Short mmCIF file of C-alpha atoms and ligand atoms in Angstrom, two decimals:
data_model
loop_
_atom_site.label_atom_id
_atom_site.label_comp_id
_atom_site.label_asym_id
_atom_site.label_seq_id
_atom_site.Cartn_x
_atom_site.Cartn_y
_atom_site.Cartn_z
CA UNK H 116 0.00 0.00 0.00
CA UNK H 117 1.37 3.39 -0.92
CA UNK H 118 1.51 5.91 1.90
CA UNK H 119 -0.80 8.67 0.74
CA UNK H 120 -2.82 10.90 3.06
CA UNK H 121 -4.50 14.29 3.29
CA UNK H 122 -4.81 16.22 6.54
CA UNK H 123 -4.86 19.94 7.38
CA UNK H 124 -1.35 20.45 8.74
CA UNK H 125 1.30 17.92 9.74
CA UNK H 126 2.99 20.46 12.02
CA UNK H 127 0.07 19.92 14.45
CA UNK H 128 1.30 16.38 15.08
CA UNK H 129 3.21 17.14 18.27
CA UNK H 130 0.18 18.73 19.93
CA UNK H 131 -1.94 15.81 18.73
CA UNK H 132 0.53 13.32 20.20
CA UNK H 133 0.29 14.99 23.64
CA UNK H 134 -3.52 14.86 23.41
CA UNK H 135 -3.42 11.19 22.42
CA UNK H 136 -1.03 10.37 25.27
CA UNK H 137 -3.39 11.95 27.81
CA UNK H 138 -6.41 10.27 26.20
CA UNK H 139 -4.73 6.85 26.52
CA UNK H 140 -4.71 7.37 30.27
CA UNK H 141 -8.49 7.82 30.16
CA UNK H 142 -9.12 4.83 27.87
CA UNK H 143 -8.43 1.79 30.06
CA UNK H 144 -10.54 -0.53 27.92
CA UNK H 145 -8.52 0.06 24.77
CA UNK H 146 -5.21 -0.06 26.65
CA UNK H 147 -6.15 -3.40 28.29
CA UNK H 148 -7.01 -4.81 24.87
CA UNK H 149 -3.57 -3.74 23.63
CA UNK H 150 -2.01 -5.54 26.60
CA UNK H 151 -4.18 -8.64 26.07
CA UNK H 152 -3.79 -8.99 22.30
CA UNK H 153 -0.63 -6.99 21.51
CA UNK H 154 1.46 -10.11 21.25
CA UNK H 155 -0.93 -12.54 19.55
CA UNK H 156 -1.97 -9.88 16.99
CA UNK H 157 -5.39 -11.29 16.04
CA UNK H 158 -5.85 -8.56 13.43
CA UNK H 159 -2.69 -9.41 11.46
CA UNK H 160 -3.78 -9.48 7.81
CA UNK H 161 -6.77 -7.20 8.42
CA UNK H 162 -7.03 -4.22 6.06
CA UNK H 163 -9.47 -1.98 7.90
CA UNK H 164 -11.14 0.95 6.18
CA UNK H 165 -12.45 3.22 8.92
CA UNK H 166 -14.98 6.03 8.64
CA UNK H 167 -15.52 7.56 12.06
CA UNK H 168 -15.03 11.08 13.48
CA UNK H 169 -11.24 11.65 13.34
CA UNK H 170 -10.85 12.78 16.95
CA UNK H 171 -8.19 12.24 19.61
CA UNK H 172 -10.19 9.28 20.96
CA UNK H 173 -10.39 7.75 17.49
CA UNK H 174 -6.62 8.09 17.24
CA UNK H 175 -6.33 5.81 20.28
CA UNK H 176 -8.74 3.37 18.58
CA UNK H 177 -6.72 3.43 15.34
CA UNK H 178 -3.47 2.78 17.19
CA UNK H 179 -5.09 -0.06 19.13
CA UNK H 180 -6.13 -1.68 15.83
CA UNK H 181 -2.58 -1.32 14.45
CA UNK H 182 -1.10 -2.60 17.74
CA UNK H 183 -3.23 -5.72 17.21
CA UNK H 184 -1.71 -6.22 13.76
CA UNK H 185 -4.15 -4.45 11.42
CA UNK H 186 -3.37 -2.13 8.56
CA UNK H 187 -5.70 0.85 8.58
CA UNK H 188 -6.89 3.67 6.30
CA UNK H 189 -9.11 6.32 7.89
CA UNK H 190 -11.58 9.07 7.01
CA UNK H 191 -13.95 11.04 9.19
CA UNK H 192 -17.70 10.40 9.00
CA UNK H 193 -18.61 14.07 9.19
CA UNK H 194 -17.31 17.18 7.45
CA UNK H 195 -16.84 19.16 10.69
CA UNK H 196 -15.77 16.55 13.26
CA UNK H 197 -12.06 16.09 12.59
CA UNK H 198 -9.57 17.31 15.19
CA UNK H 199 -6.69 18.33 12.94
CA UNK H 200 -4.11 17.76 15.68
CA UNK H 201 -5.16 14.12 16.10
CA UNK H 202 -5.29 13.51 12.34
CA UNK H 203 -1.73 14.85 11.93
CA UNK H 204 -0.37 12.77 14.83
CA UNK H 205 -1.86 9.55 13.45
CA UNK H 206 -0.28 10.20 10.04
CA UNK H 207 3.14 10.94 11.55
CA UNK H 208 3.05 7.85 13.78
CA UNK H 209 5.16 7.17 16.84
CA UNK H 210 7.99 4.89 15.83
CA UNK H 211 6.63 2.46 18.47
CA UNK H 212 4.87 -0.86 17.84
CA UNK H 213 1.43 0.81 18.13
CA UNK H 214 1.86 2.93 15.03
CA UNK H 215 5.44 2.68 13.80
CA UNK H 216 5.10 4.23 10.40
CA UNK H 217 1.95 6.29 10.65
CA UNK H 218 -1.51 5.54 9.27
CA UNK H 219 -3.00 7.14 6.13
CA UNK H 220 -5.72 9.56 7.21
CA UNK H 221 -7.94 11.55 4.85
CA UNK H 222 -9.72 14.07 7.04
CA UNK H 223 -9.70 17.72 8.04
CA UNK H 224 -12.11 20.00 9.86
CA UNK H 225 -14.39 21.79 7.40
CA UNK H 226 -14.49 19.55 4.33
CA UNK H 227 -16.90 20.31 1.50
CA UNK H 228 -19.31 17.51 0.57
CA UNK H 229 -17.22 16.77 -2.54
CA UNK H 230 -14.06 16.55 -0.41
CA UNK H 231 -15.84 14.37 2.14
CA UNK H 232 -16.82 11.78 -0.47
CA UNK H 233 -13.39 12.02 -2.09
CA UNK H 234 -11.88 11.10 1.33
CA UNK H 235 -14.35 8.21 1.66
CA UNK H 236 -13.27 6.93 -1.75
CA UNK H 237 -9.59 7.20 -0.80
CA UNK H 238 -9.96 4.96 2.23
CA UNK H 239 -11.49 2.26 0.04
CA UNK H 240 -8.53 2.38 -2.34
CA UNK H 241 -5.67 0.25 -1.02
CA UNK H 242 -3.61 0.54 -4.20
CA UNK H 243 -3.11 -1.86 -7.12
CA UNK H 244 -6.85 -2.42 -7.40
CA UNK H 245 -7.20 -3.82 -3.88
CA UNK H 246 -9.64 -2.70 -1.24
CA UNK H 247 -10.18 -3.35 2.46
CA UNK H 248 -11.20 -6.69 3.93
CA UNK H 249 -12.90 -5.06 6.95
CA UNK H 250 -14.96 -1.89 7.43
CA UNK H 251 -15.35 0.07 10.65
CA UNK H 252 -18.20 2.48 10.04
CA UNK H 253 -20.05 5.23 11.89
CA UNK H 254 -23.34 6.14 10.24
CA UNK H 255 -22.79 3.70 7.41
CA UNK H 256 -21.38 5.95 4.68
CA UNK H 257 -18.61 3.53 3.57
CA UNK H 258 -21.07 0.64 3.69
CA UNK H 259 -23.53 2.71 1.66
CA UNK H 260 -20.95 3.63 -0.98
CA UNK H 261 -19.93 -0.02 -1.44
CA UNK H 262 -23.55 -1.23 -1.62
CA UNK H 263 -24.67 1.51 -4.03
CA UNK H 264 -21.54 0.90 -6.11
CA UNK H 265 -22.32 -2.81 -6.42
CA UNK H 266 -26.00 -2.09 -7.18
CA UNK H 267 -25.18 0.29 -10.03
CA UNK H 268 -22.38 -1.89 -11.38
CA UNK H 269 -24.90 -4.75 -11.62
CA UNK H 270 -27.33 -2.43 -13.41
CA UNK H 271 -24.52 -1.17 -15.66
CA UNK H 272 -25.47 2.47 -15.05
CA UNK H 273 -25.83 5.10 -12.35
CA UNK H 274 -29.27 6.77 -12.39
CA UNK H 275 -29.57 10.44 -13.28
CA UNK H 276 -29.73 12.86 -10.35
CA UNK H 277 -33.28 14.11 -9.81
CA UNK H 278 -34.69 17.25 -8.18
CA UNK H 279 -35.83 15.16 -5.18
CA UNK H 280 -32.28 13.99 -4.43
CA UNK H 281 -30.44 15.79 -1.64
CA UNK H 282 -27.31 17.73 -2.55
CA UNK H 283 -25.26 15.02 -0.82
CA UNK H 284 -26.88 12.16 -2.72
CA UNK H 285 -26.10 14.05 -5.92
CA UNK H 286 -22.42 14.07 -4.91
CA UNK H 287 -22.51 10.32 -4.18
CA UNK H 288 -24.07 9.60 -7.59
CA UNK H 289 -21.35 11.66 -9.27
CA UNK H 290 -18.60 9.70 -7.45
CA UNK H 291 -20.21 6.43 -8.57
CA UNK H 292 -20.65 7.65 -12.15
CA UNK H 293 -16.94 8.44 -12.39
CA UNK H 294 -16.03 5.14 -10.79
CA UNK H 295 -18.26 3.11 -13.11
CA UNK H 296 -16.78 4.80 -16.17
CA UNK H 297 -13.21 4.11 -15.03
CA UNK H 298 -13.55 0.63 -13.46
CA UNK H 299 -16.93 -1.04 -14.10
CA UNK H 300 -16.43 -3.75 -11.43
CA UNK H 301 -14.56 -1.78 -8.78
CA UNK H 302 -17.10 -2.04 -5.94
CA UNK H 303 -18.11 -5.60 -6.85
CA UNK H 304 -14.48 -6.64 -6.35
CA UNK H 305 -14.16 -4.63 -3.13
CA UNK H 306 -17.37 -6.12 -1.67
CA UNK H 307 -16.25 -9.67 -2.44
CA UNK H 308 -13.16 -9.21 -0.24
CA UNK H 309 -14.95 -7.72 2.75
CA UNK H 310 -15.37 -10.09 5.68
CA UNK H 311 -17.62 -7.73 7.61
CA UNK H 312 -18.48 -4.31 8.97
CA UNK H 313 -18.73 -3.14 12.55
CA UNK H 314 -21.13 -0.20 12.87
CA UNK H 315 -20.92 2.43 15.59
CA UNK H 316 -24.18 4.36 15.68
CA UNK H 317 -27.97 4.10 15.83
CA UNK H 318 -28.48 5.64 12.39
CA UNK H 319 -25.92 3.34 10.70
CA UNK H 320 -27.41 0.31 12.41
CA UNK H 321 -30.85 1.35 11.20
CA UNK H 322 -29.54 1.32 7.61
CA UNK H 323 -27.99 -2.15 8.13
CA UNK H 324 -31.24 -3.69 9.40
CA UNK H 325 -33.05 -2.18 6.40
CA UNK H 326 -30.57 -3.92 4.08
CA UNK H 327 -30.93 -7.17 6.04
CA UNK H 328 -34.73 -6.97 5.63
CA UNK H 329 -34.40 -6.25 1.92
CA UNK H 330 -31.92 -9.14 1.53
CA UNK H 331 -29.30 -6.82 0.04
CA UNK H 332 -26.65 -6.93 2.77
CA UNK H 333 -23.42 -8.01 1.09
CA UNK H 334 -21.40 -9.05 4.17
CA UNK H 335 -21.88 -9.74 7.90
CA UNK H 336 -22.37 -6.76 10.19
CA UNK H 337 -21.92 -6.27 13.90
CA UNK H 338 -24.17 -3.72 15.51
CA UNK H 339 -21.76 -2.18 18.01
CA UNK H 340 -24.27 0.52 18.93
CA UNK H 341 -26.54 -1.93 20.73
CA UNK H 342 -23.88 -3.31 23.00
CA UNK H 343 -25.17 -2.05 26.33
CA UNK H 344 -21.72 -0.60 27.08
CA UNK H 345 -22.07 1.51 23.92
CA UNK H 346 -25.57 2.95 23.58
CA UNK H 347 -26.39 3.18 27.28
CA UNK H 348 -23.10 4.98 27.94
CA UNK H 349 -21.78 6.87 24.88
CA UNK H 350 -25.22 7.93 23.62
CA UNK H 351 -26.33 9.00 27.09
CA UNK H 352 -23.39 9.98 29.30
CA UNK H 353 -21.26 11.06 26.33
CA UNK H 354 -24.00 13.44 25.18
CA UNK H 355 -24.54 14.64 28.74
CA UNK H 356 -20.94 15.89 28.59
CA UNK H 357 -20.55 17.04 25.01
CA UNK H 358 -23.90 18.72 24.28
CA UNK H 359 -23.44 21.61 26.70
CA UNK H 360 -19.77 21.73 25.72
CA UNK H 361 -20.82 22.35 22.09
CA UNK H 362 -23.45 24.94 23.05
CA UNK H 363 -21.00 26.77 25.32
CA UNK H 364 -18.12 26.83 22.84
CA UNK H 365 -20.49 27.82 20.05
CA UNK H 366 -22.53 30.51 21.78
CA UNK H 367 -21.46 31.15 25.38
CA UNK H 368 -25.12 31.92 26.13
CA UNK H 369 -26.22 31.14 29.70
CA UNK H 370 -28.36 28.02 29.77
CA UNK H 371 -29.64 28.34 33.37
CA UNK H 372 -33.19 29.62 33.67
CA UNK H 373 -33.87 29.28 29.95
CA UNK H 374 -36.29 26.97 28.17
CA UNK H 375 -34.53 24.14 26.33
CA UNK H 376 -36.54 21.93 23.97
CA UNK H 377 -35.15 18.45 23.35
CA UNK H 378 -36.71 16.58 20.42
CA UNK H 379 -36.50 12.83 21.05
CA UNK H 380 -36.05 11.01 24.36
CA UNK H 381 -34.09 7.92 23.33
CA UNK H 382 -30.59 7.32 24.68
CA UNK H 383 -29.20 10.54 23.22
CA UNK H 384 -32.25 12.57 24.22
CA UNK H 385 -32.00 11.31 27.82
CA UNK H 386 -28.38 12.49 28.03
CA UNK H 387 -29.24 15.79 26.32
CA UNK H 388 -32.16 16.56 28.65
CA UNK H 389 -30.13 15.71 31.73
CA UNK H 390 -27.22 17.90 30.68
CA UNK H 391 -29.47 20.90 30.02
CA UNK H 392 -31.34 20.38 33.29
CA UNK H 393 -27.94 20.15 35.01
CA UNK H 394 -27.27 23.68 33.78
CA UNK H 395 -30.56 24.86 35.26
CA UNK H 396 -32.64 24.99 32.09
CA UNK H 397 -36.36 24.22 32.13
CA UNK H 398 -36.37 21.28 29.75
CA UNK H 399 -39.29 20.40 27.50
CA UNK H 400 -39.26 17.09 25.59
CA UNK H 401 -41.04 16.12 22.38
CA UNK H 402 -41.53 12.43 21.51
CA UNK H 403 -43.49 10.20 19.14
CA UNK H 404 -43.05 7.01 21.18
CA UNK H 405 -45.47 6.73 24.13
CA UNK H 406 -42.97 4.73 26.19
CA UNK H 407 -40.21 7.33 25.83
CA UNK H 408 -42.74 10.14 26.35
CA UNK H 409 -43.87 8.51 29.61
CA UNK H 410 -40.25 8.06 30.69
CA UNK H 411 -39.59 11.75 30.06
CA UNK H 412 -42.68 12.73 32.04
CA UNK H 413 -41.72 10.47 34.95
CA UNK H 414 -38.19 11.92 34.86
CA UNK H 415 -39.86 15.26 35.52
CA UNK H 416 -39.84 16.92 32.12
CA UNK H 417 -42.76 18.66 30.45
CA UNK H 418 -43.65 16.64 27.34
CA UNK H 419 -45.52 18.35 24.56
CA UNK H 420 -45.37 19.01 20.84
CA UNK H 421 -42.87 21.30 19.18
CA UNK H 422 -45.72 23.44 17.87
CA UNK H 423 -46.77 24.06 21.49
CA UNK H 424 -43.43 25.46 22.62
CA UNK H 425 -41.87 26.74 19.43
CA UNK H 426 -42.36 30.37 20.46
CA UNK H 427 -41.06 29.80 24.00
CA UNK H 428 -37.81 27.88 23.61
CA UNK H 429 -34.38 29.50 23.96
CA UNK H 430 -32.59 26.32 22.81
CA UNK H 431 -33.87 23.62 20.44
CA UNK H 432 -31.88 20.39 20.20
CA UNK H 433 -32.81 17.47 17.92
CA UNK H 434 -31.78 13.96 18.98
CA UNK H 435 -34.13 11.78 16.93
CA UNK H 436 -32.27 10.22 13.99
CA UNK H 437 -35.43 11.22 12.06
CA UNK H 438 -35.79 13.95 9.40
CA UNK H 439 -37.57 17.30 9.14
CA UNK H 440 -38.12 17.40 12.90
CA UNK H 441 -37.55 21.16 12.96
CA UNK H 442 -38.89 22.70 9.76
CA UNK H 443 -38.26 26.11 8.21
CA UNK H 444 -41.73 27.10 9.40
CA UNK H 445 -40.85 26.21 13.00
CA UNK H 446 -37.68 28.27 12.79
CA UNK H 447 -39.60 31.34 11.61
CA UNK H 448 -41.88 31.06 14.66
CA UNK H 449 -39.03 30.92 17.19
CA UNK H 450 -38.05 33.72 19.56
CA UNK H 451 -35.44 36.22 18.44
CA UNK H 452 -31.90 34.72 18.86
CA UNK H 453 -33.14 31.22 19.74
CA UNK H 454 -30.33 28.66 19.38
CA UNK H 455 -31.00 25.67 17.13
CA UNK H 456 -28.78 22.61 17.01
CA UNK H 457 -28.81 18.93 16.14
CA UNK H 458 -26.92 16.14 17.86
CA UNK H 459 -28.38 13.22 15.85
CA UNK H 460 -26.20 11.66 13.17
CA UNK H 461 -27.36 13.39 9.98
CA UNK H 462 -28.09 17.02 9.17
CA UNK H 463 -31.63 16.42 7.91
CA UNK H 464 -33.25 16.59 11.38
CA UNK H 465 -33.32 20.35 10.89
CA UNK H 466 -34.57 21.41 7.46
CA UNK H 467 -31.53 23.47 6.51
CA UNK H 468 -32.37 23.34 2.80
CA UNK H 469 -35.84 24.73 3.58
CA UNK H 470 -34.36 27.44 5.81
CA UNK H 471 -32.10 28.65 3.01
CA UNK H 472 -35.16 28.98 0.74
CA UNK H 473 -37.23 31.18 3.11
CA UNK H 474 -37.91 34.42 1.17
CA UNK H 475 -35.68 37.27 2.38
CA UNK H 476 -33.61 35.14 4.80
CA UNK H 477 -29.91 36.04 5.17
CA UNK H 478 -27.06 34.06 6.72
CA UNK H 479 -24.20 35.68 8.67
CA UNK H 480 -21.17 33.71 9.80
CA UNK H 481 -20.43 34.63 13.43
CA UNK H 482 -17.53 32.16 13.43
CA UNK H 483 -17.00 28.76 11.79
CA UNK H 484 -19.92 26.43 12.61
CA UNK H 485 -21.98 29.28 14.14
CA UNK H 486 -24.40 31.13 11.85
CA UNK H 487 -27.07 33.72 12.44
CA UNK H 488 -30.03 33.37 10.09
CA UNK H 489 -32.05 36.61 9.90
CA UNK H 490 -35.62 36.58 8.59
CA UNK H 491 -37.30 39.36 6.62
CA UNK H 492 -39.04 40.62 9.80
CA UNK H 493 -35.65 41.29 11.43
CA UNK H 494 -35.80 38.36 13.90
CA UNK H 495 -32.90 35.94 13.82
CA UNK H 496 -31.94 32.48 15.08
CA UNK H 497 -28.48 30.98 15.73
CA UNK H 498 -27.84 27.65 13.99
CA UNK H 499 -24.95 25.49 15.19
CA UNK H 500 -22.76 23.40 12.86
CA UNK H 501 -25.11 24.04 9.92
CA UNK H 502 -27.46 21.44 11.39
CA UNK H 503 -24.79 18.72 11.68
CA UNK H 504 -23.97 17.09 15.01
CA UNK H 505 -23.00 20.04 17.15
CA UNK H 506 -21.07 18.22 19.86
CA UNK H 507 -18.46 17.30 17.26
CA UNK H 508 -18.81 20.43 15.10
CA UNK H 509 -18.71 23.04 17.86
CA UNK H 510 -16.76 21.03 20.44
CA UNK H 511 -14.61 17.90 20.46
CA UNK H 512 -17.26 15.21 20.87
CA UNK H 513 -17.47 12.76 23.73
CA UNK H 514 -14.64 12.49 26.26
CA UNK H 515 -12.13 9.66 26.22
CA UNK H 516 -13.44 7.54 29.08
CA UNK H 517 -16.87 6.97 27.57
CA UNK H 518 -15.41 6.42 24.10
CA UNK H 519 -13.12 3.78 25.55
CA UNK H 520 -16.28 1.74 26.20
CA UNK H 521 -17.62 2.23 22.67
CA UNK H 522 -14.28 1.60 21.00
CA UNK H 523 -13.48 -1.48 23.10
CA UNK H 524 -16.68 -2.93 21.61
CA UNK H 525 -15.44 -1.92 18.16
CA UNK H 526 -12.08 -3.66 18.63
CA UNK H 527 -13.71 -6.81 20.01
CA UNK H 528 -16.22 -6.78 17.14
CA UNK H 529 -13.43 -6.41 14.56
CA UNK H 530 -11.56 -9.37 16.11
CA UNK H 531 -14.78 -11.44 16.15
CA UNK H 532 -15.64 -11.00 12.48
CA UNK H 533 -12.08 -11.08 11.21
CA UNK H 534 -11.03 -14.22 13.07
CA UNK H 535 -14.35 -16.11 13.02
CA UNK H 536 -15.67 -15.05 9.62
CA UNK H 537 -17.32 -18.40 8.85
CA UNK H 538 -19.47 -18.12 12.02
CA UNK H 539 -21.25 -15.08 10.57
CA UNK H 540 -23.83 -14.91 7.76
CA UNK H 541 -24.82 -11.83 5.82
CA UNK H 542 -26.85 -10.57 8.74
CA UNK H 543 -26.67 -8.06 11.55
CA UNK H 544 -25.41 -9.34 14.92
CA UNK H 545 -24.82 -7.87 18.36
CA UNK H 546 -21.88 -8.98 20.48
CA UNK H 547 -22.62 -11.69 23.06
CA UNK H 548 -23.38 -10.44 26.57
CA UNK H 549 -20.23 -11.84 28.14
CA UNK H 550 -18.17 -9.53 25.89
CA UNK H 551 -20.39 -6.58 26.78
CA UNK H 552 -19.80 -7.35 30.46
CA UNK H 553 -16.09 -7.67 29.75
CA UNK H 554 -16.01 -4.12 28.33
CA UNK H 555 -17.67 -2.79 31.48
CA UNK H 556 -15.30 -4.75 33.69
CA UNK H 557 -12.30 -3.18 31.95
CA UNK H 558 -13.48 0.26 33.11
CA UNK H 559 -14.32 -0.41 36.75
CA UNK H 560 -10.90 -0.18 38.37
CA UNK H 561 -10.24 3.28 36.94
CA UNK H 562 -13.32 4.55 38.76
CA UNK H 563 -12.52 2.76 41.99
CA UNK H 564 -15.55 0.50 41.67
CA UNK H 565 -15.60 -2.58 43.89
CA UNK H 566 -17.80 -5.28 42.46
CA UNK H 567 -19.72 -7.67 44.70
CA UNK H 568 -19.22 -11.33 43.82
CA UNK H 569 -22.08 -13.81 43.84
CA UNK H 570 -21.60 -16.88 45.97
CA UNK H 571 -22.04 -20.19 44.18
CA UNK H 572 -25.32 -20.65 46.00
CA UNK H 573 -26.56 -17.18 45.04
CA UNK H 574 -25.59 -17.78 41.40
CA UNK H 575 -27.54 -21.05 41.39
CA UNK H 576 -30.51 -19.30 43.01
CA UNK H 577 -30.50 -16.69 40.22
CA UNK H 578 -29.78 -19.26 37.52
CA UNK H 579 -26.56 -17.58 36.33
CA UNK H 580 -22.85 -18.39 36.49
CA UNK H 581 -20.69 -16.78 39.18
CA UNK H 582 -18.63 -15.15 36.42
CA UNK H 583 -21.69 -14.06 34.38
CA UNK H 584 -23.44 -13.29 32.11
CA UNK H 585 -25.76 -11.91 34.77
CA UNK H 586 -28.78 -10.94 32.70
CA UNK H 587 -30.95 -12.63 30.06
CA UNK H 588 -30.79 -11.27 26.49
CA UNK H 589 -34.13 -9.50 26.88
CA UNK H 590 -33.02 -7.48 29.90
CA UNK H 591 -33.09 -3.74 29.07
CA UNK H 592 -30.88 -2.05 31.69
P1 LIG S 697 -33.04 6.28 19.83
O1 LIG S 697 -33.77 5.53 18.80
O2 LIG S 697 -32.75 5.67 21.16
O3 LIG S 697 -33.79 7.67 20.14
C1 LIG S 697 -34.38 8.49 19.19
C2 LIG S 697 -35.72 8.93 19.77
O4 LIG S 697 -36.30 9.93 18.94
C3 LIG S 697 -36.72 7.78 19.83
O5 LIG S 697 -37.20 7.62 21.16
C4 LIG S 697 -37.82 8.19 18.86
O6 LIG S 697 -39.11 7.77 19.29
C5 LIG S 697 -37.70 9.71 18.87
N1 LIG S 697 -38.21 10.34 17.67
C6 LIG S 697 -38.16 9.90 16.37
N2 LIG S 697 -38.75 10.78 15.55
C7 LIG S 697 -39.18 11.81 16.32
C8 LIG S 697 -39.84 13.02 16.04
N3 LIG S 697 -40.19 13.34 14.79
N4 LIG S 697 -40.12 13.86 17.07
C9 LIG S 697 -39.77 13.55 18.34
N5 LIG S 697 -39.13 12.39 18.66
C10 LIG S 697 -38.83 11.55 17.67
O7 LIG S 697 -31.67 6.75 19.14
P2 LIG S 697 -30.37 7.33 19.90
O8 LIG S 697 -29.45 6.23 20.20
O9 LIG S 697 -30.84 8.24 20.97
O10 LIG S 697 -29.69 8.14 18.70
C11 LIG S 697 -30.30 9.30 18.15
C12 LIG S 697 -29.40 9.87 17.05
O11 LIG S 697 -28.17 10.31 17.62
C13 LIG S 697 -29.00 8.86 15.97
O12 LIG S 697 -28.94 9.53 14.73
C14 LIG S 697 -27.61 8.44 16.40
O13 LIG S 697 -26.88 7.91 15.32
C15 LIG S 697 -27.06 9.73 16.93
N6 LIG S 697 -25.94 9.68 17.87
C16 LIG S 697 -25.17 10.81 17.94
C17 LIG S 697 -24.11 10.87 18.80
C18 LIG S 697 -23.26 12.10 18.85
O14 LIG S 697 -22.14 12.06 19.39
N7 LIG S 697 -23.71 13.23 18.36
C19 LIG S 697 -23.76 9.75 19.69
C20 LIG S 697 -24.69 8.64 19.59
C21 LIG S 697 -25.73 8.61 18.70
#
């Protein structure tokens, strides 16, 4: 593999290396996996194409994968989420067994959509016509590109872009058109080599189950998101930390005493509501699911529709993974200088395209990833990260400790599929509970947690083993 890469500035590598070194201290799960598997190198021979926010924490993940023997090529899964210091440090490498020669990274903060999909293409190109044999995805963009590529190669043509297609889908179609003209079987060959994908987030997992249902999934997939030690920690406690961080860095507007509207009360919404309440906001939740709505009410939040509170909110945060949750019409009805942000995976939760089309609206950049949109009547709203996930666009995403849980699941999932490929069909799997419990165990000592041990008699009484798993599959935590 040739050593090509594209990052913002290699001179940031030293700062990035210090950040990575400090993050390693906060990522006991990943560091224990390095200690456990560093010698046996279960990922030797793995060519992992990664598409996941290129942050300091991801740098520790990448260098764990290489320490376990993998070769890696990396892109970010969002145009604003890269930390340029971390990207530079990963490219430069350390001269140590973790990352002796550096890893090719294609990511910088503030990519255009064309650049973003160019980067995604680069990480699938391993030189001399080869591709990866593993994918590590966040949101499913690499998986999508491979599947669409194969679909259009089979059809022999890429469909024309229509007026209904989003700007981004138009870019994807253009990439595939070029690819098909140059190498008509490129993605078919790539897909045939791929042993599996491990997917990080709710939205990506949703896409995988859709493909499973349609019978179009081309390789096995592990749903990392639904490991308990991922979604019940990263999505909740990670957001509890990084949502207010993003709002503060973006706006520095006092949250206490204000009305904050959180759309969606799933795992991310629960963390978002708690973090805003922690700052003293009066939090209002909107939900479509009666169970989550009841949970929000019992947790003490007012639950109502967006239409009911649209003129009252000071902050509006979407956490749904759905689309058009906040429309251009909603935004015109908001109070002057209301802050609008999304923390779900894609930017379509807030109708940014609709906002840009409102007659007489103007957009002023206050600073990168913070824009004031002023309507014809003189009222304005502040939109964070152009509607993309604000915790990564306006701040630096989740902190290391919580990401150590998520990424330990990723590493274990990569080892599972790579070393036991024949055990997996072209379906979506979650990791077995004993591995989930293992990830949690790896993080207890750092927090000074003392675990109680079941006696043999107690274990028999409960119908479990002394060493676990402790809960049936259907248990919900
Ligand atoms: P979830 O499925 O647990 O929660 C989403 C909730 O939104 C559900 O309870 C659903 O009923 C509700 N909902 C759907 N449509 C709605 C609507 N129109 N109005 C009000 N509520 C609605 O999903 P989870 O795990 O909370 O993830 C949410 C999103 O956040 C996903 O896109 C996920 O990929 C992303 N995510 C982002 C992270 C970040 O760092 N920014 C971290 C983890 C996940």
